[in-house]
Amino acid sequence: MYGSFYGSFDGGAVNGLRQLESELDQILERWAPSTGIRSPGRGAFPPVNVGFTADRVDVYVFAAGLDPKSIDVTVQQNLLVLSGRRGIASDDTADYYRKERFEGEFRRVITLPDDVDVDKVAAKYRDGVLHVTVQRREAARPRQISVQ
Amino acid sequence: MAEVAKREPTTAAVNAGEAAALAPLVDIFETGDGITVQAEMPGVSKDRLNVQADRNGLLLEGDIVIDMPQGIEAVYADVRATRYRRSFNLSGELDTDRIEATLKDGVLTVHIPKRAEFTPRKIEVRVD
């Protein structure tokens, strides 16, 4: 008992936490679809969710407190690039206890399916979420084949 | 977000047997007149937000609601919960009756003023 108690002073607790974290990562990894080649690690700003339907791709960017004009959204072939800068007004006279919110330049690249139509991209910002929709080309949609 | 998120339950959700909640990231700072909490809760509208405070604690809660087309299939999700929840213990000098909260673009700002008798006062030193 004392061993484990004193062990916590020589980094035992920290190592234990690290181990727990890496185990958690492994478990999460098992639930998640395989990792994208351009996706950053856990905790990257801004968090992004991507969903497909037959006729479009929906990308949700969880970027609270941004001026929508300061977000640069570009689509190049099958890549959606989101970039910008988030500045947080801070009070110089205040004493900070926590600063968890991301501040600075950000950039995320999302791989879209090959059949997207780069001319049909729309983006709107509401409640701190940027919702980007990219239409897919007609020909790529599943078609019902009638059997004679 | 419901469907996108539900497809990949986190282990926390499975273990707890309830919908997992994300802890919103916060900045917390103190000035002479009180403490301010700024919490990131993107996807939460004013009517889906719950801020509660009493003598002991401050609770921030909100549901993430997002426009999703029918039949969407999640292919990638950093956000795997449909709500936020985080709580903090408060200390006695804070006046929870005069708490102020505003929500703008997914950022919740809560200001909890100090009771008047606890705000720092400049004491003037007289020289006789």
PDB file of C-alpha atoms in Angstrom, chain A residues 22-85:
ATOM      1  CA  SER A  22      -3.520   5.549 -24.488  1.00  0.00           C
ATOM      2  CA  GLU A  23      -5.845   2.667 -23.631  1.00  0.00           C
ATOM      3  CA  LEU A  24      -8.803   4.999 -24.064  1.00  0.00           C
ATOM      4  CA  ASP A  25      -7.441   6.096 -27.430  1.00  0.00           C
ATOM      5  CA  GLN A  26      -7.211   2.485 -28.501  1.00  0.00           C
ATOM      6  CA  ILE A  27     -10.780   1.798 -27.413  1.00  0.00           C
ATOM      7  CA  LEU A  28     -12.067   4.915 -29.179  1.00  0.00           C
ATOM      8  CA  GLU A  29     -10.095   3.964 -32.252  1.00  0.00           C
ATOM      9  CA  ARG A  30     -11.894   0.633 -32.298  1.00  0.00           C
ATOM     10  CA  TRP A  31     -15.283   2.370 -32.313  1.00  0.00           C
ATOM     11  CA  ALA A  32     -14.299   4.936 -34.865  1.00  0.00           C
ATOM     12  CA  PRO A  33     -14.076   4.372 -38.572  1.00  0.00           C
ATOM     13  CA  SER A  34     -10.446   4.204 -39.674  1.00  0.00           C
ATOM     14  CA  THR A  35      -8.521   7.428 -39.320  1.00  0.00           C
ATOM     15  CA  GLY A  36      -8.293   9.774 -42.300  1.00  0.00           C
ATOM     16  CA  ILE A  37      -4.839  10.409 -43.714  1.00  0.00           C
ATOM     17  CA  ARG A  38      -5.296  14.173 -43.251  1.00  0.00           C
ATOM     18  CA  SER A  39      -7.077  14.098 -39.905  1.00  0.00           C
ATOM     19  CA  PRO A  40      -5.213  15.566 -36.943  1.00  0.00           C
ATOM     20  CA  GLY A  41      -5.077  14.033 -33.500  1.00  0.00           C
ATOM     21  CA  ARG A  42      -7.677  14.267 -30.809  1.00  0.00           C
ATOM     22  CA  GLY A  43      -8.418  17.749 -29.539  1.00  0.00           C
ATOM     23  CA  ALA A  44      -7.601  19.619 -32.757  1.00  0.00           C
ATOM     24  CA  PHE A  45      -9.444  22.867 -33.413  1.00  0.00           C
ATOM     25  CA  PRO A  46     -12.006  23.045 -34.819  1.00  0.00           C
ATOM     26  CA  PRO A  47     -13.698  19.665 -34.258  1.00  0.00           C
ATOM     27  CA  VAL A  48     -15.399  18.452 -37.418  1.00  0.00           C
ATOM     28  CA  ASN A  49     -18.153  15.934 -38.204  1.00  0.00           C
ATOM     29  CA  VAL A  50     -18.730  14.696 -41.737  1.00  0.00           C
ATOM     30  CA  GLY A  51     -21.774  12.872 -43.096  1.00  0.00           C
ATOM     31  CA  PHE A  52     -22.724  11.615 -46.552  1.00  0.00           C
ATOM     32  CA  THR A  53     -26.060  11.228 -48.254  1.00  0.00           C
ATOM     33  CA  ALA A  54     -26.651  10.088 -51.822  1.00  0.00           C
ATOM     34  CA  ASP A  55     -26.857  13.642 -53.167  1.00  0.00           C
ATOM     35  CA  ARG A  56     -24.565  15.672 -50.915  1.00  0.00           C
ATOM     36  CA  VAL A  57     -21.835  15.823 -48.314  1.00  0.00           C
ATOM     37  CA  ASP A  58     -22.486  17.670 -45.043  1.00  0.00           C
ATOM     38  CA  VAL A  59     -19.566  19.002 -43.037  1.00  0.00           C
ATOM     39  CA  TYR A  60     -20.177  20.432 -39.568  1.00  0.00           C
ATOM     40  CA  VAL A  61     -17.414  22.578 -38.131  1.00  0.00           C
ATOM     41  CA  PHE A  62     -17.710  23.262 -34.401  1.00  0.00           C
ATOM     42  CA  ALA A  63     -16.092  26.675 -34.281  1.00  0.00           C
ATOM     43  CA  ALA A  64     -17.730  28.831 -31.637  1.00  0.00           C
ATOM     44  CA  GLY A  65     -17.163  32.551 -31.380  1.00  0.00           C
ATOM     45  CA  LEU A  66     -15.843  33.137 -34.874  1.00  0.00           C
ATOM     46  CA  ASP A  67     -16.633  35.936 -37.233  1.00  0.00           C
ATOM     47  CA  PRO A  68     -18.034  33.965 -40.198  1.00  0.00           C
ATOM     48  CA  LYS A  69     -16.157  36.311 -42.554  1.00  0.00           C
ATOM     49  CA  SER A  70     -12.857  35.276 -40.995  1.00  0.00           C
ATOM     50  CA  ILE A  71     -13.308  31.608 -41.961  1.00  0.00           C
ATOM     51  CA  ASP A  72     -11.793  30.741 -45.301  1.00  0.00           C
ATOM     52  CA  VAL A  73     -13.616  27.854 -46.983  1.00  0.00           C
ATOM     53  CA  THR A  74     -12.186  26.511 -50.240  1.00  0.00           C
ATOM     54  CA  VAL A  75     -12.833  23.384 -52.264  1.00  0.00           C
ATOM     55  CA  GLN A  76     -10.125  22.165 -54.595  1.00  0.00           C
ATOM     56  CA  GLN A  77     -11.115  19.046 -56.467  1.00  0.00           C
ATOM     57  CA  ASN A  78     -11.960  16.644 -53.659  1.00  0.00           C
ATOM     58  CA  LEU A  79     -10.416  18.588 -50.788  1.00  0.00           C
ATOM     59  CA  LEU A  80     -12.293  20.932 -48.503  1.00  0.00           C
ATOM     60  CA  VAL A  81      -9.925  23.329 -46.760  1.00  0.00           C
ATOM     61  CA  LEU A  82     -11.037  25.347 -43.736  1.00  0.00           C
ATOM     62  CA  SER A  83      -8.660  27.931 -42.407  1.00  0.00           C
ATOM     63  CA  GLY A  84      -8.661  31.105 -40.402  1.00  0.00           C
ATOM     64  CA  ARG A  85      -7.640  32.661 -37.194  1.00  0.00           C
TER      65      ARG A  85
END
